[in-house]
């Protein structure tokens, strides 16, 4: 027997192993951090953070030990590429008398602040995702976290008792650099996924819009552009069970967040209603909840394309629009050309394209 071959017999099938590796972690095993901050127009706090959940290296190792026993391994390599170091982790799992390997890594700037310990940890996390570990976090909708600030130091702190996590630093909010310091309540995955599933259940009977109108709303029938009055809006809300006031305010806030990131002013929002087969409303907060949901579903993938393109892949808007052009097989020059064309699945496909391009570039340098 080969010295590198484990002597224990694999009990679970490949499918069962992947299912066990990819199952969600407990709330206490999930860490959350705030990387982006938005203006909170309708909530109880001035700002909200965009929460990113992650699993630390120790939790990943525990999951591998729990599912695979001794039948797994990890190895690391560093490659010098111009002014960066590509630090790779390879995880191997022994199944059906063979080793199955997955590799991913992180880039470190020479002389940068990231140290070797964090490089090991981050590379391990990235490689683990290829086996499904932590992948459940990618299936979450955007997580918004209220940031509690105290602008009057002489007064008693007004934080909730369970707001025990700190956030502080300069953030870009609506194009401006803002220093924010405060506390927030650690999100709980179990509560987030329950709300998300309840939301999907409520939306199950709402038909999906397939309309793809002309980019010029002026050419649409006049019935499409009829202005709705507050009295009409009241009747719309009274005829359905509708969302809670908190859910409605949150959705309006999400729409305003998309506006801010995409450079859309609320005054020009009337051009958007045609894309979701809706009459025109005088203001966003007069539109029915279903219309807000449709607007958010159309705008949010575009917002995330630019947001994550900048923060995760360090790419500007023009580059991200080029990737959208590749996906859609048409020339995309401006954001409005993506209305009703880019959804969550397409967004993930673009990110996969970027990762594949980066891997090919790394292999060419190696």
JSON list of C-alpha atoms in Angstrom, two decimals, residues 183-336:
[
{"chain": "A", "resi": 183, "resn": "UNK", "atom": "CA", "xyz": [-21.78, 49.24, 17.37]},
{"chain": "A", "resi": 184, "resn": "UNK", "atom": "CA", "xyz": [-23.98, 46.64, 15.77]},
{"chain": "A", "resi": 185, "resn": "UNK", "atom": "CA", "xyz": [-25.82, 43.46, 16.67]},
{"chain": "A", "resi": 186, "resn": "UNK", "atom": "CA", "xyz": [-24.21, 40.31, 15.29]},
{"chain": "A", "resi": 187, "resn": "UNK", "atom": "CA", "xyz": [-26.59, 38.81, 12.68]},
{"chain": "A", "resi": 188, "resn": "UNK", "atom": "CA", "xyz": [-27.84, 35.27, 13.17]},
{"chain": "A", "resi": 189, "resn": "UNK", "atom": "CA", "xyz": [-27.90, 33.05, 10.10]},
{"chain": "A", "resi": 190, "resn": "UNK", "atom": "CA", "xyz": [-30.84, 30.98, 11.38]},
{"chain": "A", "resi": 191, "resn": "UNK", "atom": "CA", "xyz": [-33.00, 34.12, 11.65]},
{"chain": "A", "resi": 192, "resn": "UNK", "atom": "CA", "xyz": [-31.85, 35.52, 8.30]},
{"chain": "A", "resi": 193, "resn": "UNK", "atom": "CA", "xyz": [-32.57, 32.33, 6.37]},
{"chain": "A", "resi": 194, "resn": "UNK", "atom": "CA", "xyz": [-35.96, 31.94, 8.06]},
{"chain": "A", "resi": 195, "resn": "UNK", "atom": "CA", "xyz": [-37.00, 35.45, 7.01]},
{"chain": "A", "resi": 196, "resn": "UNK", "atom": "CA", "xyz": [-35.64, 34.85, 3.52]},
{"chain": "A", "resi": 197, "resn": "UNK", "atom": "CA", "xyz": [-37.59, 31.59, 3.17]},
{"chain": "A", "resi": 198, "resn": "UNK", "atom": "CA", "xyz": [-40.76, 33.20, 4.55]},
{"chain": "A", "resi": 199, "resn": "UNK", "atom": "CA", "xyz": [-40.36, 36.02, 2.03]},
{"chain": "A", "resi": 200, "resn": "UNK", "atom": "CA", "xyz": [-39.97, 33.54, -0.86]},
{"chain": "A", "resi": 201, "resn": "UNK", "atom": "CA", "xyz": [-43.01, 31.64, 0.37]},
{"chain": "A", "resi": 202, "resn": "UNK", "atom": "CA", "xyz": [-45.12, 34.82, 0.37]},
{"chain": "A", "resi": 203, "resn": "UNK", "atom": "CA", "xyz": [-43.89, 35.68, -3.13]},
{"chain": "A", "resi": 204, "resn": "UNK", "atom": "CA", "xyz": [-44.59, 32.20, -4.48]},
{"chain": "A", "resi": 205, "resn": "UNK", "atom": "CA", "xyz": [-47.91, 33.21, -6.04]},
{"chain": "A", "resi": 206, "resn": "UNK", "atom": "CA", "xyz": [-46.60, 36.43, -7.62]},
{"chain": "A", "resi": 207, "resn": "UNK", "atom": "CA", "xyz": [-46.01, 35.87, -11.37]},
{"chain": "A", "resi": 208, "resn": "UNK", "atom": "CA", "xyz": [-42.60, 36.84, -12.68]},
{"chain": "A", "resi": 209, "resn": "UNK", "atom": "CA", "xyz": [-42.53, 39.75, -15.15]},
{"chain": "A", "resi": 210, "resn": "UNK", "atom": "CA", "xyz": [-41.22, 38.86, -18.58]},
{"chain": "A", "resi": 211, "resn": "UNK", "atom": "CA", "xyz": [-41.79, 42.22, -20.21]},
{"chain": "A", "resi": 212, "resn": "UNK", "atom": "CA", "xyz": [-38.80, 43.85, -21.87]},
{"chain": "A", "resi": 213, "resn": "UNK", "atom": "CA", "xyz": [-39.99, 47.28, -23.00]},
{"chain": "A", "resi": 214, "resn": "UNK", "atom": "CA", "xyz": [-38.36, 49.80, -25.23]},
{"chain": "A", "resi": 215, "resn": "UNK", "atom": "CA", "xyz": [-35.57, 51.80, -23.63]},
{"chain": "A", "resi": 216, "resn": "UNK", "atom": "CA", "xyz": [-37.63, 54.91, -24.39]},
{"chain": "A", "resi": 217, "resn": "UNK", "atom": "CA", "xyz": [-40.58, 55.09, -21.96]},
{"chain": "A", "resi": 218, "resn": "UNK", "atom": "CA", "xyz": [-42.13, 57.87, -24.05]},
{"chain": "A", "resi": 219, "resn": "UNK", "atom": "CA", "xyz": [-43.01, 55.31, -26.73]},
{"chain": "A", "resi": 220, "resn": "UNK", "atom": "CA", "xyz": [-45.12, 53.20, -24.36]},
{"chain": "A", "resi": 221, "resn": "UNK", "atom": "CA", "xyz": [-48.93, 53.44, -24.25]},
{"chain": "A", "resi": 222, "resn": "UNK", "atom": "CA", "xyz": [-50.27, 56.26, -22.12]},
{"chain": "A", "resi": 223, "resn": "UNK", "atom": "CA", "xyz": [-51.96, 53.80, -19.77]},
{"chain": "A", "resi": 224, "resn": "UNK", "atom": "CA", "xyz": [-48.48, 52.64, -18.76]},
{"chain": "A", "resi": 225, "resn": "UNK", "atom": "CA", "xyz": [-47.50, 56.16, -17.72]},
{"chain": "A", "resi": 226, "resn": "UNK", "atom": "CA", "xyz": [-50.62, 57.11, -15.75]},
{"chain": "A", "resi": 227, "resn": "UNK", "atom": "CA", "xyz": [-49.61, 58.91, -12.56]},
{"chain": "A", "resi": 228, "resn": "UNK", "atom": "CA", "xyz": [-50.95, 57.27, -9.41]},
{"chain": "A", "resi": 229, "resn": "UNK", "atom": "CA", "xyz": [-52.26, 59.52, -6.65]},
{"chain": "A", "resi": 230, "resn": "UNK", "atom": "CA", "xyz": [-52.02, 58.88, -2.88]},
{"chain": "A", "resi": 231, "resn": "UNK", "atom": "CA", "xyz": [-55.71, 57.93, -2.84]},
{"chain": "A", "resi": 232, "resn": "UNK", "atom": "CA", "xyz": [-55.07, 55.29, -5.50]},
{"chain": "A", "resi": 233, "resn": "UNK", "atom": "CA", "xyz": [-52.13, 54.05, -3.44]},
{"chain": "A", "resi": 234, "resn": "UNK", "atom": "CA", "xyz": [-54.26, 53.74, -0.33]},
{"chain": "A", "resi": 235, "resn": "UNK", "atom": "CA", "xyz": [-56.75, 51.60, -2.24]},
{"chain": "A", "resi": 236, "resn": "UNK", "atom": "CA", "xyz": [-53.92, 49.43, -3.57]},
{"chain": "A", "resi": 237, "resn": "UNK", "atom": "CA", "xyz": [-52.65, 48.71, -0.06]},
{"chain": "A", "resi": 238, "resn": "UNK", "atom": "CA", "xyz": [-56.11, 48.15, 1.41]},
{"chain": "A", "resi": 239, "resn": "UNK", "atom": "CA", "xyz": [-56.97, 45.49, -1.16]},
{"chain": "A", "resi": 240, "resn": "UNK", "atom": "CA", "xyz": [-54.17, 43.10, -0.17]},
{"chain": "A", "resi": 241, "resn": "UNK", "atom": "CA", "xyz": [-52.65, 41.72, 2.98]},
{"chain": "A", "resi": 242, "resn": "UNK", "atom": "CA", "xyz": [-49.38, 43.42, 2.03]},
{"chain": "A", "resi": 243, "resn": "UNK", "atom": "CA", "xyz": [-46.12, 43.70, 3.96]},
{"chain": "A", "resi": 244, "resn": "UNK", "atom": "CA", "xyz": [-45.66, 45.02, 7.45]},
{"chain": "A", "resi": 245, "resn": "UNK", "atom": "CA", "xyz": [-44.74, 48.73, 7.73]},
{"chain": "A", "resi": 246, "resn": "UNK", "atom": "CA", "xyz": [-41.21, 47.68, 8.69]},
{"chain": "A", "resi": 247, "resn": "UNK", "atom": "CA", "xyz": [-40.86, 45.49, 5.60]},
{"chain": "A", "resi": 248, "resn": "UNK", "atom": "CA", "xyz": [-42.19, 48.26, 3.38]},
{"chain": "A", "resi": 249, "resn": "UNK", "atom": "CA", "xyz": [-39.79, 50.88, 4.81]},
{"chain": "A", "resi": 250, "resn": "UNK", "atom": "CA", "xyz": [-36.90, 48.47, 4.43]},
{"chain": "A", "resi": 251, "resn": "UNK", "atom": "CA", "xyz": [-37.73, 47.83, 0.78]},
{"chain": "A", "resi": 252, "resn": "UNK", "atom": "CA", "xyz": [-37.96, 51.58, 0.06]},
{"chain": "A", "resi": 253, "resn": "UNK", "atom": "CA", "xyz": [-34.57, 51.98, 1.72]},
{"chain": "A", "resi": 254, "resn": "UNK", "atom": "CA", "xyz": [-33.14, 49.23, -0.50]},
{"chain": "A", "resi": 255, "resn": "UNK", "atom": "CA", "xyz": [-34.44, 51.02, -3.59]},
{"chain": "A", "resi": 256, "resn": "UNK", "atom": "CA", "xyz": [-32.82, 54.29, -2.49]},
{"chain": "A", "resi": 257, "resn": "UNK", "atom": "CA", "xyz": [-29.58, 52.42, -1.89]},
{"chain": "A", "resi": 258, "resn": "UNK", "atom": "CA", "xyz": [-29.67, 51.14, -5.47]},
{"chain": "A", "resi": 259, "resn": "UNK", "atom": "CA", "xyz": [-30.40, 54.64, -6.71]},
{"chain": "A", "resi": 260, "resn": "UNK", "atom": "CA", "xyz": [-27.40, 56.06, -4.85]},
{"chain": "A", "resi": 261, "resn": "UNK", "atom": "CA", "xyz": [-25.01, 53.43, -6.18]},
{"chain": "A", "resi": 262, "resn": "UNK", "atom": "CA", "xyz": [-26.26, 53.58, -9.77]},
{"chain": "A", "resi": 263, "resn": "UNK", "atom": "CA", "xyz": [-26.49, 57.37, -9.95]},
{"chain": "A", "resi": 264, "resn": "UNK", "atom": "CA", "xyz": [-30.28, 57.48, -10.32]},
{"chain": "A", "resi": 265, "resn": "UNK", "atom": "CA", "xyz": [-32.06, 60.43, -8.74]},
{"chain": "A", "resi": 266, "resn": "UNK", "atom": "CA", "xyz": [-35.51, 59.79, -7.23]},
{"chain": "A", "resi": 267, "resn": "UNK", "atom": "CA", "xyz": [-36.89, 62.53, -9.47]},
{"chain": "A", "resi": 268, "resn": "UNK", "atom": "CA", "xyz": [-35.94, 60.48, -12.54]},
{"chain": "A", "resi": 269, "resn": "UNK", "atom": "CA", "xyz": [-37.29, 57.20, -11.19]},
{"chain": "A", "resi": 270, "resn": "UNK", "atom": "CA", "xyz": [-40.45, 57.48, -13.31]},
{"chain": "A", "resi": 271, "resn": "UNK", "atom": "CA", "xyz": [-38.45, 56.10, -16.25]},
{"chain": "A", "resi": 272, "resn": "UNK", "atom": "CA", "xyz": [-38.02, 52.80, -14.38]},
{"chain": "A", "resi": 273, "resn": "UNK", "atom": "CA", "xyz": [-41.67, 51.86, -13.94]},
{"chain": "A", "resi": 274, "resn": "UNK", "atom": "CA", "xyz": [-42.04, 50.90, -17.60]},
{"chain": "A", "resi": 275, "resn": "UNK", "atom": "CA", "xyz": [-39.44, 48.15, -17.15]},
{"chain": "A", "resi": 276, "resn": "UNK", "atom": "CA", "xyz": [-41.59, 46.38, -14.55]},
{"chain": "A", "resi": 277, "resn": "UNK", "atom": "CA", "xyz": [-44.96, 46.84, -16.25]},
{"chain": "A", "resi": 278, "resn": "UNK", "atom": "CA", "xyz": [-46.11, 49.39, -13.71]},
{"chain": "A", "resi": 279, "resn": "UNK", "atom": "CA", "xyz": [-47.92, 52.73, -13.88]},
{"chain": "A", "resi": 280, "resn": "UNK", "atom": "CA", "xyz": [-45.91, 55.77, -12.79]},
{"chain": "A", "resi": 281, "resn": "UNK", "atom": "CA", "xyz": [-46.03, 56.94, -9.17]},
{"chain": "A", "resi": 282, "resn": "UNK", "atom": "CA", "xyz": [-45.28, 60.42, -7.94]},
{"chain": "A", "resi": 283, "resn": "UNK", "atom": "CA", "xyz": [-42.69, 59.10, -5.47]},
{"chain": "A", "resi": 284, "resn": "UNK", "atom": "CA", "xyz": [-41.12, 55.74, -4.70]},
{"chain": "A", "resi": 285, "resn": "UNK", "atom": "CA", "xyz": [-42.76, 55.41, -1.29]},
{"chain": "A", "resi": 286, "resn": "UNK", "atom": "CA", "xyz": [-46.21, 55.59, -2.90]},
{"chain": "A", "resi": 287, "resn": "UNK", "atom": "CA", "xyz": [-45.64, 52.51, -5.07]},
{"chain": "A", "resi": 288, "resn": "UNK", "atom": "CA", "xyz": [-47.12, 49.15, -4.00]},
{"chain": "A", "resi": 289, "resn": "UNK", "atom": "CA", "xyz": [-44.80, 46.65, -2.37]},
{"chain": "A", "resi": 290, "resn": "UNK", "atom": "CA", "xyz": [-44.94, 44.36, -5.41]},
{"chain": "A", "resi": 291, "resn": "UNK", "atom": "CA", "xyz": [-43.68, 47.17, -7.65]},
{"chain": "A", "resi": 292, "resn": "UNK", "atom": "CA", "xyz": [-40.85, 47.92, -5.21]},
{"chain": "A", "resi": 293, "resn": "UNK", "atom": "CA", "xyz": [-39.90, 44.24, -5.21]},
{"chain": "A", "resi": 294, "resn": "UNK", "atom": "CA", "xyz": [-39.79, 44.21, -9.00]},
{"chain": "A", "resi": 295, "resn": "UNK", "atom": "CA", "xyz": [-37.68, 47.39, -9.10]},
{"chain": "A", "resi": 296, "resn": "UNK", "atom": "CA", "xyz": [-35.28, 46.00, -6.52]},
{"chain": "A", "resi": 297, "resn": "UNK", "atom": "CA", "xyz": [-34.98, 42.68, -8.37]},
{"chain": "A", "resi": 298, "resn": "UNK", "atom": "CA", "xyz": [-34.04, 44.63, -11.50]},
{"chain": "A", "resi": 299, "resn": "UNK", "atom": "CA", "xyz": [-31.61, 47.12, -9.89]},
{"chain": "A", "resi": 300, "resn": "UNK", "atom": "CA", "xyz": [-29.88, 45.12, -7.17]},
{"chain": "A", "resi": 301, "resn": "UNK", "atom": "CA", "xyz": [-27.90, 42.74, -9.44]},
{"chain": "A", "resi": 302, "resn": "UNK", "atom": "CA", "xyz": [-26.53, 45.77, -11.31]},
{"chain": "A", "resi": 303, "resn": "UNK", "atom": "CA", "xyz": [-25.63, 47.47, -8.04]},
{"chain": "A", "resi": 304, "resn": "UNK", "atom": "CA", "xyz": [-23.85, 44.34, -6.81]},
{"chain": "A", "resi": 305, "resn": "UNK", "atom": "CA", "xyz": [-22.04, 44.02, -10.15]},
{"chain": "A", "resi": 306, "resn": "UNK", "atom": "CA", "xyz": [-20.42, 47.42, -9.60]},
{"chain": "A", "resi": 307, "resn": "UNK", "atom": "CA", "xyz": [-20.10, 47.16, -5.82]},
{"chain": "A", "resi": 308, "resn": "UNK", "atom": "CA", "xyz": [-18.47, 43.74, -5.62]},
{"chain": "A", "resi": 309, "resn": "UNK", "atom": "CA", "xyz": [-16.54, 44.35, -8.82]},
{"chain": "A", "resi": 310, "resn": "UNK", "atom": "CA", "xyz": [-14.85, 47.27, -7.11]},
{"chain": "A", "resi": 311, "resn": "UNK", "atom": "CA", "xyz": [-14.44, 45.84, -3.60]},
{"chain": "A", "resi": 312, "resn": "UNK", "atom": "CA", "xyz": [-13.70, 42.18, -4.38]},
{"chain": "A", "resi": 313, "resn": "UNK", "atom": "CA", "xyz": [-12.11, 42.18, -7.84]},
{"chain": "A", "resi": 314, "resn": "UNK", "atom": "CA", "xyz": [-10.71, 45.75, -7.85]},
{"chain": "A", "resi": 315, "resn": "UNK", "atom": "CA", "xyz": [-12.29, 46.47, -11.23]},
{"chain": "A", "resi": 316, "resn": "UNK", "atom": "CA", "xyz": [-13.88, 49.71, -12.41]},
{"chain": "A", "resi": 317, "resn": "UNK", "atom": "CA", "xyz": [-17.33, 50.17, -13.90]},
{"chain": "A", "resi": 318, "resn": "UNK", "atom": "CA", "xyz": [-16.16, 50.01, -17.52]},
{"chain": "A", "resi": 319, "resn": "UNK", "atom": "CA", "xyz": [-14.47, 46.65, -16.95]},
{"chain": "A", "resi": 320, "resn": "UNK", "atom": "CA", "xyz": [-17.54, 45.18, -15.25]},
{"chain": "A", "resi": 321, "resn": "UNK", "atom": "CA", "xyz": [-19.74, 46.38, -18.13]},
{"chain": "A", "resi": 322, "resn": "UNK", "atom": "CA", "xyz": [-17.35, 44.63, -20.53]},
{"chain": "A", "resi": 323, "resn": "UNK", "atom": "CA", "xyz": [-17.91, 41.36, -18.64]},
{"chain": "A", "resi": 324, "resn": "UNK", "atom": "CA", "xyz": [-21.67, 41.96, -18.83]},
{"chain": "A", "resi": 325, "resn": "UNK", "atom": "CA", "xyz": [-21.26, 42.43, -22.60]},
{"chain": "A", "resi": 326, "resn": "UNK", "atom": "CA", "xyz": [-19.52, 39.05, -22.81]},
{"chain": "A", "resi": 327, "resn": "UNK", "atom": "CA", "xyz": [-22.30, 37.38, -20.84]},
{"chain": "A", "resi": 328, "resn": "UNK", "atom": "CA", "xyz": [-25.16, 38.92, -22.82]},
{"chain": "A", "resi": 329, "resn": "UNK", "atom": "CA", "xyz": [-23.35, 38.81, -26.17]},
{"chain": "A", "resi": 330, "resn": "UNK", "atom": "CA", "xyz": [-24.16, 42.46, -26.86]},
{"chain": "A", "resi": 331, "resn": "UNK", "atom": "CA", "xyz": [-22.34, 45.74, -26.43]},
{"chain": "A", "resi": 332, "resn": "UNK", "atom": "CA", "xyz": [-23.18, 47.23, -23.02]},
{"chain": "A", "resi": 333, "resn": "UNK", "atom": "CA", "xyz": [-21.98, 50.82, -22.63]},
{"chain": "A", "resi": 334, "resn": "UNK", "atom": "CA", "xyz": [-24.18, 52.15, -19.85]},
{"chain": "A", "resi": 335, "resn": "UNK", "atom": "CA", "xyz": [-25.99, 50.88, -16.78]},
{"chain": "A", "resi": 336, "resn": "UNK", "atom": "CA", "xyz": [-29.47, 51.39, -18.19]}
]
